[in-house]
Amino acid sequence: MVARLLSRILCSFLIVLACASCMTLSLSTPVPVALRPSSSPTLRRTTTMSAIQKQAEEQGEVVRKMKEAIKADPASHSKEDLDKAVALLKELKAKADDPMNALEDPVTKGKYELVRSVGEECVADGELAMLLSKKPETFVLYDGFEPSGRMHIAQGVFKAMNVNKCTRAGGTFIFWVADWFALMNDKMGGDLHKIKVVGKYLVEVWKATGMDMDRVKFVWSSDEITNNATAYWTQALDVARRTTVARVKKCCQIMGRLENKLTAAQILYPLMQCTDIFFLKADICQLGVDQRKVNMLAREYCDSAGIKTKPIILSHHMLYGLKKGQEKMSKSDPDSAIFMEDTTEDVARKMNNAYCPSKPEEAEGAKDADAELDAGLESMHLTADALKNPCLDYVQHIIFSVPDASFEAGGKTYKDFTSVEADFLSGALPEAGLKEALVNAVNKLLDPVRKHFAEDANAKAILAQVMEWKRETLVPDKSLKRLAVAAEGPVCAVFAPLASAEVTLGSLLSTIAQLESAPAGQQAVLWCADWSAFALNACGGDAGAIRAALDLYVHALTAVKPDLMAKVKVLFQSEAILTDPSLYWISVINVGRTFQLQKIRDVDESNEYAGQVVASLMHVGDVLALAPASIACCPADKALMDLAVSYYTDTSITEIPTPTVNTVPAVASLLKPLHMLPEGPLNADDDLQILDQSMDVGRKMKRAFCEPANIQHCPPITLAEAVALRGGGSLTISRKPDNGGDKTYTTLADLQADFKSEALHPGDLKPTVTKAVDAFLQPIRDRIKADAGAKKAEAGVKAYLKKVAAANKKKK
C-alpha cells in the first residue's frame, strides 16, 4: 500500500510540474531578439528544440511509465490520473505543432519580424515562421513589374526599403521583369529592345534609391519563357485545367475591370501570373494588396494539384492617389503620384495640391448599380481608414519606410508616424506645414536618384535613350501576328478529336471521312492538339497518356488507310508551337483581346473550367498558324470552327485567306440507339473501340441492336456502310440457299431496301458485318505488333487505363 501511495504521489507531482512548466512558458516575457553585428547584413539562427516540444516529450514519458505501472499493477494509478496525464500530453502536442513555436528561436523571430513588417497582411503567419526556420538563408521572394517607362515613388522608395528588409533577413528577392508582357501589350511600340532598355532604367532607379542588390535577381520573362517554353506553358495550362472560370473572374481586380466586362484575354492574365509563382519557385509572393486575389489563386491551385508547400502571400500596403477619391496611384494620371523622375517643382506642385483632410468627410451617394466602376477598388486596402489622407499615407509608408527615419515638420522632429498623425489631427501641425515638410522629405529621397542619373555615365546614357523614345511617337506594328506552319500549297485542315485512351471506331471513321473530303489541290493536314487536350483535362491531364493516345490514333489511321495517310501531313500542336512559342502565344492573347469572354464560353459553357477558354483561344491560334483554305469538321465541332472564322472577319485579316468550313457527317459506332443508352458513362459493350480484339468485336456485335425492318436505328447497317461499302466497296452476305443464298451489296440503298422488306434477316446481316468490322480493325493489330512506335503508344494507353482502373477501385 505504501508503494502504491508513493507512486500516486509521484505521478501527481509530475503532472502538476508539467502543467506549471507549460503555464510558465505561456506567461513568460518574450526572449529579446538577437541580431547579427551591424557589419553583416543578414540574420542567422541556431537550431534548438522548442521548450514546448521538450515538455511534450517529457509528458509522453510520464504517460508511458504510468501505463507500464498500470499493466504491472492495475491499482497503481487511478483512471482519472491517467486521463489527466493523457489530456495534458495531447494539449502539449497540439501546442508543439503550432508553427509559431519556431519564433522561440530569437534569430528566427528577428527574421520573422523583419520580413513580416513588409506586409499589411500575411497568409499565413505560421507558414512564414516555419519557412524562416527551415530555410533561414535560402528562402525566395518574388514581385513582378512591366517596363512601362515610369516608376512611382511607392514602386521606387517603398519597394526598395521592403526588399532590403527581406534580403537582410536572409532572403533572395527575384524581380520578374515582364518585358514579354510589355511586348504583348505593345509598350514602347512593341520593340523588345526598347522595352529591355526601359527595364534597365528602372533597375538603375532602384540602385539609386539604396536597394541592396547583393541578394536581388532580375529575371527577364522574354528570355525565360522562350528558353523554357514547355515548362512555363504546360504549368499555365495545368493551372487553367484545375481552375474554374468563376474563380479566375474574381481576379479581375488585377486588371481593374468588372467581372461582367471581361475579354477572354483577361482570363489568361491571372493564370499566367499564377504560373510565374511556380515557374520562379517562389516561397513568398511579395506583391501589393491589389494582387492578393491572384496570389490566393496560387494557394488554391496547390490544393487541387496536391502541392503541400503553398506560396506565402505577403501583401504590402497600396498608397492612395494624391487626388480625392483615388484609392490607388495611377501611371496614366501624372498628378496622382510622385514619380521617381519628378523635378523639385513637380514634387512641390503635386504635394501642395494633394487632398489632405483632417477629419472624415461624408461619403458620397451610392453610385448607380449599372455604373462603370473600377473593380480594383473592391479590396485595395485591408485596414479601415475613414480619413484616406494621401499626405499622411506618404509620411507613414514612404518617409518612415527608411530605416531610422525622422520627419522635420512645423519646427519639430518626429521619430514615428503616430506622433505626426496626432499633431495633424489636433491642429498642432497645420496642413501647410505638413505639406511643406513632405515636399522637403520627398525631394531628399529623390535627390540621390537625380544625382545618379546626372553623374553615372551608364545610367545617364540609359535615361537619355529612354527620354528620346518618349519624345518620339512609337507606333506598334499592327500587322497580323501568327505562328506560320510551313505547308506546300493550300491546306485543308482537319483537327484530330480530343485525345482519349478509349478511341471509338466511329471517331476514327469520322476523321477518315474528313480527310477524304479535302478538296482537290489542297494538302490535307491532320492537327493533333496535344496541349489543348491537356488544358481540357483529357486523359485526366496525364500528358504522357495524351501523347500516347494521339500517337496511337495516327498509327491506327495509317494502318487502315495507308494510301490516304501517305498524302496527309500530321502535325502535333506542341511541336509546332515550340518552333516559335513567343509568336504563337502573342497570337493567342491577341485573339483573347478581340473576343468577349462570353463569346468563348458560348462554344462550350458546360465546361466550367478556364481550360475551356484557353483551349478555344488556342484553337483560333492553331487555325491562324495553319492558314488553311478550308476546314473539314464534324457537326459537333462546327461552333469552334466558326469561332475561328469570326476572328478573321472581326479583325479584317487580309494577310491570309478566310477559310471555308465544310461539315462532314459524323460516323457512329454505337451499338444501341441513343434512347436505349444508360445515363452517364456508357457500358463497355455499347461501342466499338479501335483496340478491340476479334473476341471483343464478336461479343459486342452479337449484342448490337438490330430490329427486323428497322433501318432508322440499325447500327450494323451504319457500320457496313462505313467499313465496307464506302469508297466503292462491297459487302457479301453468306446464306444457305433456303434463306436466299449469297448476295453481294455495293450500295447502301440496296442494303437498306432488303433489310426493310425483311429480305435480309438480322441473323444473316450481323455475322457478316462482324467479320467486316473485324477485318477493318485487323491492320491496327498488325501494326501494333510490327511497329515499335505503335507498340509503345498502345503500352502507354493501356498503362493509363490500368492506373485509372486502380484509382477507381481504391475509391470504392
mmCIF file with all atom_site columns, C-alpha atoms in Angstrom, residues 406-485:
data_model
loop_
_atom_site.group_PDB
_atom_site.id
_atom_site.type_symbol
_atom_site.label_atom_id
_atom_site.label_alt_id
_atom_site.label_comp_id
_atom_site.label_asym_id
_atom_site.label_entity_id
_atom_site.label_seq_id
_atom_site.pdbx_PDB_ins_code
_atom_site.Cartn_x
_atom_site.Cartn_y
_atom_site.Cartn_z
_atom_site.occupancy
_atom_site.B_iso_or_equiv
_atom_site.pdbx_formal_charge
_atom_site.auth_seq_id
_atom_site.auth_comp_id
_atom_site.auth_asym_id
_atom_site.auth_atom_id
_atom_site.pdbx_PDB_model_num
ATOM 1  C CA . SER A 1 406 ? 12.835 61.204 -38.865 1.00 0.00 ? 406 SER A CA 1
ATOM 2  C CA . PHE A 1 407 ? 10.413 63.807 -40.149 1.00 0.00 ? 407 PHE A CA 1
ATOM 3  C CA . GLU A 1 408 ? 11.016 67.543 -39.716 1.00 0.00 ? 408 GLU A CA 1
ATOM 4  C CA . ALA A 1 409 ? 7.714  69.430 -39.730 1.00 0.00 ? 409 ALA A CA 1
ATOM 5  C CA . GLY A 1 410 ? 6.435  72.628 -38.081 1.00 0.00 ? 410 GLY A CA 1
ATOM 6  C CA . GLY A 1 411 ? 9.724  73.176 -36.283 1.00 0.00 ? 411 GLY A CA 1
ATOM 7  C CA . LYS A 1 412 ? 9.532  69.749 -34.668 1.00 0.00 ? 412 LYS A CA 1
ATOM 8  C CA . THR A 1 413 ? 11.400 66.477 -35.261 1.00 0.00 ? 413 THR A CA 1
ATOM 9  C CA . TYR A 1 414 ? 9.199  63.394 -35.363 1.00 0.00 ? 414 TYR A CA 1
ATOM 10 C CA . LYS A 1 415 ? 10.564 59.903 -34.847 1.00 0.00 ? 415 LYS A CA 1
ATOM 11 C CA . ASP A 1 416 ? 7.370  57.984 -35.600 1.00 0.00 ? 416 ASP A CA 1
ATOM 12 C CA . PHE A 1 417 ? 4.243  58.315 -37.712 1.00 0.00 ? 417 PHE A CA 1
ATOM 13 C CA . THR A 1 418 ? 1.806  58.142 -34.798 1.00 0.00 ? 418 THR A CA 1
ATOM 14 C CA . SER A 1 419 ? 3.059  61.443 -33.419 1.00 0.00 ? 419 SER A CA 1
ATOM 15 C CA . VAL A 1 420 ? 2.790  63.135 -36.814 1.00 0.00 ? 420 VAL A CA 1
ATOM 16 C CA . GLU A 1 421 ? -0.766 61.922 -37.251 1.00 0.00 ? 421 GLU A CA 1
ATOM 17 C CA . ALA A 1 422 ? -1.782 63.007 -33.736 1.00 0.00 ? 422 ALA A CA 1
ATOM 18 C CA . ASP A 1 423 ? -0.408 66.527 -34.207 1.00 0.00 ? 423 ASP A CA 1
ATOM 19 C CA . PHE A 1 424 ? -2.053 66.905 -37.594 1.00 0.00 ? 424 PHE A CA 1
ATOM 20 C CA . LEU A 1 425 ? -5.449 65.745 -36.377 1.00 0.00 ? 425 LEU A CA 1
ATOM 21 C CA . SER A 1 426 ? -5.277 68.014 -33.341 1.00 0.00 ? 426 SER A CA 1
ATOM 22 C CA . GLY A 1 427 ? -4.281 71.028 -35.425 1.00 0.00 ? 427 GLY A CA 1
ATOM 23 C CA . ALA A 1 428 ? -0.845 71.339 -33.833 1.00 0.00 ? 428 ALA A CA 1
ATOM 24 C CA . LEU A 1 429 ? 0.632  70.576 -37.255 1.00 0.00 ? 429 LEU A CA 1
ATOM 25 C CA . PRO A 1 430 ? -1.314 72.528 -39.922 1.00 0.00 ? 430 PRO A CA 1
ATOM 26 C CA . GLU A 1 431 ? -1.873 71.249 -43.439 1.00 0.00 ? 431 GLU A CA 1
ATOM 27 C CA . ALA A 1 432 ? 0.540  73.770 -44.929 1.00 0.00 ? 432 ALA A CA 1
ATOM 28 C CA . GLY A 1 433 ? 3.275  72.726 -42.507 1.00 0.00 ? 433 GLY A CA 1
ATOM 29 C CA . LEU A 1 434 ? 2.686  69.046 -43.223 1.00 0.00 ? 434 LEU A CA 1
ATOM 30 C CA . LYS A 1 435 ? 2.842  69.571 -46.976 1.00 0.00 ? 435 LYS A CA 1
ATOM 31 C CA . GLU A 1 436 ? 5.930  71.780 -46.831 1.00 0.00 ? 436 GLU A CA 1
ATOM 32 C CA . ALA A 1 437 ? 7.699  69.125 -44.775 1.00 0.00 ? 437 ALA A CA 1
ATOM 33 C CA . LEU A 1 438 ? 6.586  66.406 -47.182 1.00 0.00 ? 438 LEU A CA 1
ATOM 34 C CA . VAL A 1 439 ? 7.943  68.330 -50.172 1.00 0.00 ? 439 VAL A CA 1
ATOM 35 C CA . ASN A 1 440 ? 11.331 68.618 -48.443 1.00 0.00 ? 440 ASN A CA 1
ATOM 36 C CA . ALA A 1 441 ? 11.363 64.977 -47.288 1.00 0.00 ? 441 ALA A CA 1
ATOM 37 C CA . VAL A 1 442 ? 10.318 63.566 -50.658 1.00 0.00 ? 442 VAL A CA 1
ATOM 38 C CA . ASN A 1 443 ? 12.846 65.661 -52.539 1.00 0.00 ? 443 ASN A CA 1
ATOM 39 C CA . LYS A 1 444 ? 15.502 64.462 -50.130 1.00 0.00 ? 444 LYS A CA 1
ATOM 40 C CA . LEU A 1 445 ? 14.618 60.866 -51.061 1.00 0.00 ? 445 LEU A CA 1
ATOM 41 C CA . LEU A 1 446 ? 14.653 61.651 -54.784 1.00 0.00 ? 446 LEU A CA 1
ATOM 42 C CA . ASP A 1 447 ? 17.913 63.627 -54.758 1.00 0.00 ? 447 ASP A CA 1
ATOM 43 C CA . PRO A 1 448 ? 20.151 60.510 -54.863 1.00 0.00 ? 448 PRO A CA 1
ATOM 44 C CA . VAL A 1 449 ? 18.211 59.307 -57.915 1.00 0.00 ? 449 VAL A CA 1
ATOM 45 C CA . ARG A 1 450 ? 18.650 62.643 -59.676 1.00 0.00 ? 450 ARG A CA 1
ATOM 46 C CA . LYS A 1 451 ? 22.336 62.650 -58.772 1.00 0.00 ? 451 LYS A CA 1
ATOM 47 C CA . HIS A 1 452 ? 22.823 59.065 -60.000 1.00 0.00 ? 452 HIS A CA 1
ATOM 48 C CA . PHE A 1 453 ? 21.386 59.841 -63.429 1.00 0.00 ? 453 PHE A CA 1
ATOM 49 C CA . ALA A 1 454 ? 23.382 63.051 -63.624 1.00 0.00 ? 454 ALA A CA 1
ATOM 50 C CA . GLU A 1 455 ? 26.768 61.588 -62.643 1.00 0.00 ? 455 GLU A CA 1
ATOM 51 C CA . ASP A 1 456 ? 26.790 57.880 -63.526 1.00 0.00 ? 456 ASP A CA 1
ATOM 52 C CA . ALA A 1 457 ? 27.719 57.570 -67.211 1.00 0.00 ? 457 ALA A CA 1
ATOM 53 C CA . ASN A 1 458 ? 25.843 54.333 -67.831 1.00 0.00 ? 458 ASN A CA 1
ATOM 54 C CA . ALA A 1 459 ? 22.689 55.484 -66.039 1.00 0.00 ? 459 ALA A CA 1
ATOM 55 C CA . LYS A 1 460 ? 22.860 58.861 -67.808 1.00 0.00 ? 460 LYS A CA 1
ATOM 56 C CA . ALA A 1 461 ? 23.054 57.182 -71.228 1.00 0.00 ? 461 ALA A CA 1
ATOM 57 C CA . ILE A 1 462 ? 20.129 54.889 -70.459 1.00 0.00 ? 462 ILE A CA 1
ATOM 58 C CA . LEU A 1 463 ? 17.983 57.804 -69.268 1.00 0.00 ? 463 LEU A CA 1
ATOM 59 C CA . ALA A 1 464 ? 18.854 59.848 -72.356 1.00 0.00 ? 464 ALA A CA 1
ATOM 60 C CA . GLN A 1 465 ? 17.822 56.989 -74.612 1.00 0.00 ? 465 GLN A CA 1
ATOM 61 C CA . VAL A 1 466 ? 14.522 56.448 -72.768 1.00 0.00 ? 466 VAL A CA 1
ATOM 62 C CA . MET A 1 467 ? 13.696 60.161 -72.833 1.00 0.00 ? 467 MET A CA 1
ATOM 63 C CA . GLU A 1 468 ? 14.427 60.287 -76.566 1.00 0.00 ? 468 GLU A CA 1
ATOM 64 C CA . TRP A 1 469 ? 11.992 57.454 -77.187 1.00 0.00 ? 469 TRP A CA 1
ATOM 65 C CA . LYS A 1 470 ? 9.388  59.180 -75.008 1.00 0.00 ? 470 LYS A CA 1
ATOM 66 C CA . ARG A 1 471 ? 9.562  62.196 -77.289 1.00 0.00 ? 471 ARG A CA 1
ATOM 67 C CA . GLU A 1 472 ? 9.019  60.007 -80.324 1.00 0.00 ? 472 GLU A CA 1
ATOM 68 C CA . THR A 1 473 ? 5.658  58.695 -81.474 1.00 0.00 ? 473 THR A CA 1
ATOM 69 C CA . LEU A 1 474 ? 6.222  54.971 -81.272 1.00 0.00 ? 474 LEU A CA 1
ATOM 70 C CA . VAL A 1 475 ? 3.696  53.157 -83.421 1.00 0.00 ? 475 VAL A CA 1
ATOM 71 C CA . PRO A 1 476 ? 3.426  49.397 -82.845 1.00 0.00 ? 476 PRO A CA 1
ATOM 72 C CA . ASP A 1 477 ? 3.304  47.042 -85.797 1.00 0.00 ? 477 ASP A CA 1
ATOM 73 C CA . LYS A 1 478 ? -0.375 46.233 -86.292 1.00 0.00 ? 478 LYS A CA 1
ATOM 74 C CA . SER A 1 479 ? 0.149  43.500 -88.865 1.00 0.00 ? 479 SER A CA 1
ATOM 75 C CA . LEU A 1 480 ? -1.166 40.015 -88.127 1.00 0.00 ? 480 LEU A CA 1
ATOM 76 C CA . LYS A 1 481 ? 0.984  38.175 -85.620 1.00 0.00 ? 481 LYS A CA 1
ATOM 77 C CA . ARG A 1 482 ? 0.784  34.419 -86.006 1.00 0.00 ? 482 ARG A CA 1
ATOM 78 C CA . LEU A 1 483 ? 2.858  31.283 -85.966 1.00 0.00 ? 483 LEU A CA 1
ATOM 79 C CA . ALA A 1 484 ? 3.413  30.217 -89.579 1.00 0.00 ? 484 ALA A CA 1
ATOM 80 C CA . VAL A 1 485 ? 3.418  26.455 -90.154 1.00 0.00 ? 485 VAL A CA 1
#
